[in-house]
Amino acid sequence: MHYYRYSNAKVSCWYKYLLFSYNIVFWLAGVVFLGVGLWAWSEKGVLSDLTKVTRMHGIDPVVLVLMVGVVMFTLGFAGCVGALRENICLLNFFCGTIVLIFFLELAVAVLAFLFQDWVRDRFREFFESNIKSYRDDIDLQNLIDSLQKANQCCGAYGPEDWDLNVYFNCSGASYSREKCGVPFSCCVPDPAGGDIVRAKGSGPCGVFLQLKSKWDESIFTKGCIQALESWLPRNIYIVAGVFIAISLLQIFGIFLARTLISDIEAVKAGHHF
């Protein structure tokens, strides 16, 4: 294959620099995600011992941040360089990857709607697995606490799920100070402000897991799966709006890339004559 240079380029500068501007945002966002992820790992000492990632039973939220950062950085870089250098190979890579991501998102949405029971079971397994690792990673702990506080829920299907965690477990072999309790993110907020303070000898939020009669006044009794299921119908228009906005951005990027590729191919074809 020969590379032909042409002096009188007729490639549309409008599409070229619009695509560059479109991608520079994603590239910079990817840099930010990667920077935040690597900083978080350095704070936890993971960069000095990468085996910590494999030893964790639950999911490390930083891994998700890094994965998103890698994808955004790679696509942004390919789109920026492909647009500036009029490189068809990079532009095809950018366009093809965006198309793949778009159809993956569509497939996940359709399958999640069709197989709701299966998705619910997988989510429960996922949540319970992370409950077991609640104290193993500070980022995972903060993520679960934020989820429980925002949705006023506790555990996957209820407070009993926290018996799966070694620190909150009610077995006689446990000597944890949090034995038979729940995280403070499960506590019903005190009207005076803040969470209910743990009374001496009465467990977190002032209740033990065995004392179900006191749950309603002290902790959230709804599981987070039920809370999310009830949240979705109430916010279906917001969710649909976000999905449509993301889809339109992706379609716009595909349109720009395909238009620029067509322009470059047309200019190269005209150069041969």
Coordinates of C-alpha atoms in Angstrom, one line a residue:
M1 CA 0.0 0.0 0.0
H2 CA 1.3 3.4 -1.0
Y3 CA 0.8 6.6 1.1
Y4 CA 0.1 9.5 -1.1
R5 CA 0.7 13.0 0.1
Y6 CA -1.4 15.7 -1.5
S7 CA -0.6 19.4 -1.4
N8 CA -4.1 20.7 -2.0
A9 CA -6.1 19.0 0.7
K10 CA -9.8 19.3 0.3
V11 CA -10.7 17.6 3.6
S12 CA -13.3 19.6 5.4
C13 CA -11.7 21.6 8.2
W14 CA -15.1 21.9 9.9
Y15 CA -15.5 18.2 10.4
K16 CA -11.8 17.7 11.1
Y17 CA -11.5 20.2 14.0
L18 CA -15.0 19.5 15.2
L19 CA -14.1 15.8 15.6
F20 CA -10.8 16.8 17.3
S21 CA -12.7 19.0 19.7
Y22 CA -15.2 16.2 20.4
N23 CA -12.4 13.8 21.2
I24 CA -10.1 16.1 23.2
V25 CA -12.8 16.3 25.9
F26 CA -12.9 12.5 26.2
W27 CA -9.1 12.3 26.1
L28 CA -8.7 14.9 28.9
A29 CA -11.5 13.1 30.9
G30 CA -9.6 9.8 30.5
V31 CA -6.4 11.5 31.8
V32 CA -8.4 12.7 34.9
F33 CA -9.9 9.2 35.5
L34 CA -6.5 7.6 35.2
G35 CA -4.9 10.1 37.4
V36 CA -7.5 9.8 40.1
G37 CA -7.4 6.0 39.9
L38 CA -3.6 5.8 40.1
W39 CA -3.6 8.3 43.0
A40 CA -6.2 6.2 44.9
W41 CA -4.1 3.0 44.3
S42 CA -1.0 4.8 45.5
E43 CA -2.8 5.9 48.7
K44 CA -3.8 2.3 49.4
G45 CA -0.3 0.9 48.6
V46 CA -1.6 -1.1 45.6
L47 CA 1.0 0.3 43.2
S48 CA 3.8 -1.1 45.4
D49 CA 2.0 -4.4 45.7
L50 CA -0.4 -5.2 42.8
T51 CA -1.3 -8.6 44.3
K52 CA -3.6 -6.7 46.7
V53 CA -6.1 -6.4 43.9
T54 CA -6.2 -10.2 43.4
R55 CA -6.4 -10.9 47.1
M56 CA -9.6 -8.8 47.5
H57 CA -12.8 -10.8 47.4
G58 CA -15.1 -7.9 46.5
I59 CA -14.7 -5.4 43.7
D60 CA -12.3 -2.5 44.0
P61 CA -14.2 0.7 42.7
V62 CA -10.8 2.1 41.6
V63 CA -10.5 -0.7 39.0
L64 CA -13.8 0.5 37.4
V65 CA -12.4 4.1 37.4
L66 CA -9.2 2.9 35.7
M67 CA -11.1 0.9 33.2
V68 CA -13.2 3.8 32.2
G69 CA -10.1 6.0 32.1
V70 CA -8.3 3.6 29.8
V71 CA -11.2 3.4 27.4
M72 CA -11.8 7.1 27.3
F73 CA -8.0 7.9 27.0
T74 CA -7.5 5.4 24.1
L75 CA -10.6 6.5 22.2
G76 CA -9.9 10.2 22.7
F77 CA -6.3 9.7 21.6
A78 CA -7.2 7.7 18.5
G79 CA -9.9 10.3 17.6
C80 CA -7.7 13.3 18.1
V81 CA -4.6 12.0 16.3
G82 CA -6.8 10.4 13.5
A83 CA -8.5 13.7 12.9
L84 CA -5.4 15.9 12.9
R85 CA -3.3 13.5 10.9
E86 CA -6.2 12.4 8.7
N87 CA -5.3 8.8 9.5
I88 CA -8.1 6.5 8.2
C89 CA -6.8 3.5 10.3
L90 CA -7.2 5.4 13.6
L91 CA -10.5 6.9 12.6
N92 CA -11.9 3.5 11.7
F93 CA -10.7 2.2 15.1
F94 CA -12.4 5.1 16.9
C95 CA -15.6 4.7 14.9
G96 CA -15.7 0.9 15.2
T97 CA -15.1 0.9 18.9
I98 CA -17.9 3.5 19.5
V99 CA -20.3 1.4 17.4
L100 CA -19.3 -1.7 19.4
I101 CA -19.9 0.2 22.7
F102 CA -23.2 1.5 21.5
F103 CA -24.6 -2.0 20.6
L104 CA -23.2 -3.4 23.9
E105 CA -25.1 -0.8 25.8
L106 CA -28.2 -1.5 23.8
A107 CA -27.9 -5.3 24.3
V108 CA -27.3 -4.9 28.0
A109 CA -30.4 -2.7 28.4
V110 CA -32.6 -5.1 26.4
L111 CA -31.3 -8.3 28.2
A112 CA -31.7 -6.6 31.6
F113 CA -35.4 -5.9 30.7
L114 CA -36.1 -9.4 29.4
F115 CA -34.3 -11.3 32.1
Q116 CA -35.0 -9.2 35.2
D117 CA -35.0 -12.2 37.6
W118 CA -31.6 -13.3 36.4
V119 CA -30.2 -9.8 36.7
R120 CA -31.7 -9.5 40.2
D121 CA -30.0 -12.8 41.3
R122 CA -26.7 -11.7 39.9
F123 CA -26.9 -8.3 41.6
R124 CA -27.7 -10.0 44.9
E125 CA -24.7 -12.3 44.6
F126 CA -22.6 -9.3 43.6
F127 CA -23.8 -7.2 46.6
E128 CA -23.4 -10.0 49.1
S129 CA -19.9 -10.7 47.9
N130 CA -19.0 -7.0 48.5
I131 CA -20.7 -7.1 51.9
K132 CA -18.2 -9.8 52.9
S133 CA -15.3 -7.5 51.8
Y134 CA -16.8 -4.3 53.3
R135 CA -13.8 -3.7 55.7
D136 CA -11.2 -4.9 53.2
D137 CA -11.1 -1.8 51.1
I138 CA -11.9 1.8 52.1
D139 CA -13.2 2.8 48.6
L140 CA -15.6 -0.2 48.6
Q141 CA -16.7 0.7 52.1
N142 CA -17.4 4.3 51.1
L143 CA -19.3 3.1 48.0
I144 CA -21.6 0.8 50.0
D145 CA -22.2 3.4 52.7
S146 CA -23.1 6.0 50.0
L147 CA -25.5 3.6 48.4
Q148 CA -27.2 2.7 51.7
K149 CA -27.5 6.3 52.8
A150 CA -28.8 7.6 49.5
N151 CA -31.4 4.9 49.2
Q152 CA -32.1 4.5 52.9
C153 CA -31.5 0.8 52.7
C154 CA -29.5 -1.9 54.5
G155 CA -27.9 -5.0 52.9
A156 CA -29.0 -6.6 49.7
Y157 CA -32.4 -7.8 50.9
G158 CA -32.3 -6.6 54.5
P159 CA -30.1 -6.0 57.6
E160 CA -29.6 -9.8 58.0
D161 CA -27.3 -9.8 55.1
W162 CA -24.6 -8.1 57.2
D163 CA -24.3 -11.4 59.2
L164 CA -22.2 -12.5 56.1
N165 CA -19.5 -10.1 57.1
V166 CA -16.9 -11.4 59.6
Y167 CA -17.0 -8.2 61.6
F168 CA -20.8 -8.0 62.0
N169 CA -21.3 -11.8 62.2
C170 CA -23.3 -13.0 65.2
S171 CA -21.5 -16.3 65.6
G172 CA -20.0 -17.1 69.0
A173 CA -16.6 -17.3 67.5
S174 CA -16.6 -13.6 66.7
Y175 CA -14.9 -11.2 69.1
S176 CA -15.5 -8.0 67.0
R177 CA -16.8 -4.9 68.7
E178 CA -19.3 -4.7 65.8
K179 CA -20.6 -8.2 66.4
C180 CA -24.3 -8.6 65.6
G181 CA -24.5 -5.0 64.3
V182 CA -24.7 -3.1 61.0
P183 CA -22.7 -0.3 59.5
F184 CA -23.6 3.2 60.6
S185 CA -24.8 3.9 57.0
C186 CA -27.8 1.6 57.9
C187 CA -28.8 3.9 60.8
V188 CA -32.0 5.9 60.6
P189 CA -30.9 9.6 60.8
D190 CA -31.5 11.4 64.1
P191 CA -34.0 14.2 63.7
A192 CA -31.6 16.4 65.7
G193 CA -28.9 15.7 63.1
G194 CA -26.4 12.9 62.4
D195 CA -26.8 9.2 62.9
I196 CA -28.1 7.6 66.0
V197 CA -25.2 7.3 68.4
R198 CA -24.3 3.8 69.5
A199 CA -25.1 3.4 73.2
K200 CA -22.7 1.6 75.3
G201 CA -23.3 -2.2 75.0
S202 CA -26.3 -1.8 72.7
G203 CA -24.6 -2.3 69.3
P204 CA -24.3 0.0 66.3
C205 CA -27.4 2.3 65.8
G206 CA -28.5 1.2 69.3
V207 CA -29.7 -2.2 68.1
F208 CA -28.5 -5.8 67.7
L209 CA -29.4 -7.8 64.6
Q210 CA -31.3 -10.3 66.8
L211 CA -33.6 -7.6 68.1
K212 CA -35.9 -7.3 65.1
S213 CA -38.6 -5.5 67.2
K214 CA -36.3 -2.4 67.4
W215 CA -35.2 -2.3 63.8
D216 CA -37.9 0.1 62.5
E217 CA -36.9 2.8 65.0
S218 CA -33.1 2.4 64.6
I219 CA -32.1 1.1 61.2
F220 CA -33.3 0.9 57.6
T221 CA -35.1 -2.4 57.1
K222 CA -35.5 -2.2 53.3
G223 CA -32.9 -4.1 51.2
C224 CA -31.0 -2.1 48.6
I225 CA -32.2 -4.3 45.8
Q226 CA -35.8 -3.4 46.6
A227 CA -34.8 0.2 47.1
L228 CA -33.2 0.4 43.6
E229 CA -36.2 -1.4 42.1
S230 CA -38.6 1.1 43.5
W231 CA -36.2 4.0 42.6
L232 CA -36.1 3.1 38.9
P233 CA -39.8 3.6 38.0
R234 CA -39.8 6.9 39.9
N235 CA -36.8 8.1 37.8
I236 CA -37.4 6.3 34.6
Y237 CA -37.5 9.6 32.6
I238 CA -34.2 10.7 34.0
V239 CA -32.6 7.3 33.3
A240 CA -34.1 7.3 29.7
G241 CA -32.9 10.9 29.2
V242 CA -29.3 10.0 30.3
F243 CA -29.3 6.9 28.0
I244 CA -30.6 9.0 25.0
A245 CA -28.1 11.8 25.6
I246 CA -25.2 9.3 25.7
S247 CA -26.5 7.5 22.6
L248 CA -26.8 10.8 20.7
L249 CA -23.3 11.8 21.6
Q250 CA -22.0 8.4 20.4
I251 CA -24.0 8.7 17.1
F252 CA -22.7 12.2 16.6
G253 CA -19.1 11.0 17.1
I254 CA -19.7 8.2 14.6
F255 CA -21.2 10.6 12.1
L256 CA -18.3 13.0 12.3
A257 CA -15.7 10.1 12.0
R258 CA -17.5 8.5 9.0
T259 CA -17.9 11.9 7.3
L260 CA -14.2 12.7 7.7
I261 CA -13.2 9.2 6.5
S262 CA -15.3 9.7 3.4
D263 CA -13.7 13.1 2.8
I264 CA -10.2 11.7 3.2
E265 CA -10.9 8.8 0.9
A266 CA -12.4 11.1 -1.7
V267 CA -9.4 13.4 -1.7
K268 CA -7.0 10.5 -2.0
A269 CA -9.0 9.0 -4.8
G270 CA -9.0 12.3 -6.6
H271 CA -5.2 12.6 -6.2
H272 CA -4.7 9.4 -8.2
F273 CA -6.3 11.1 -11.2

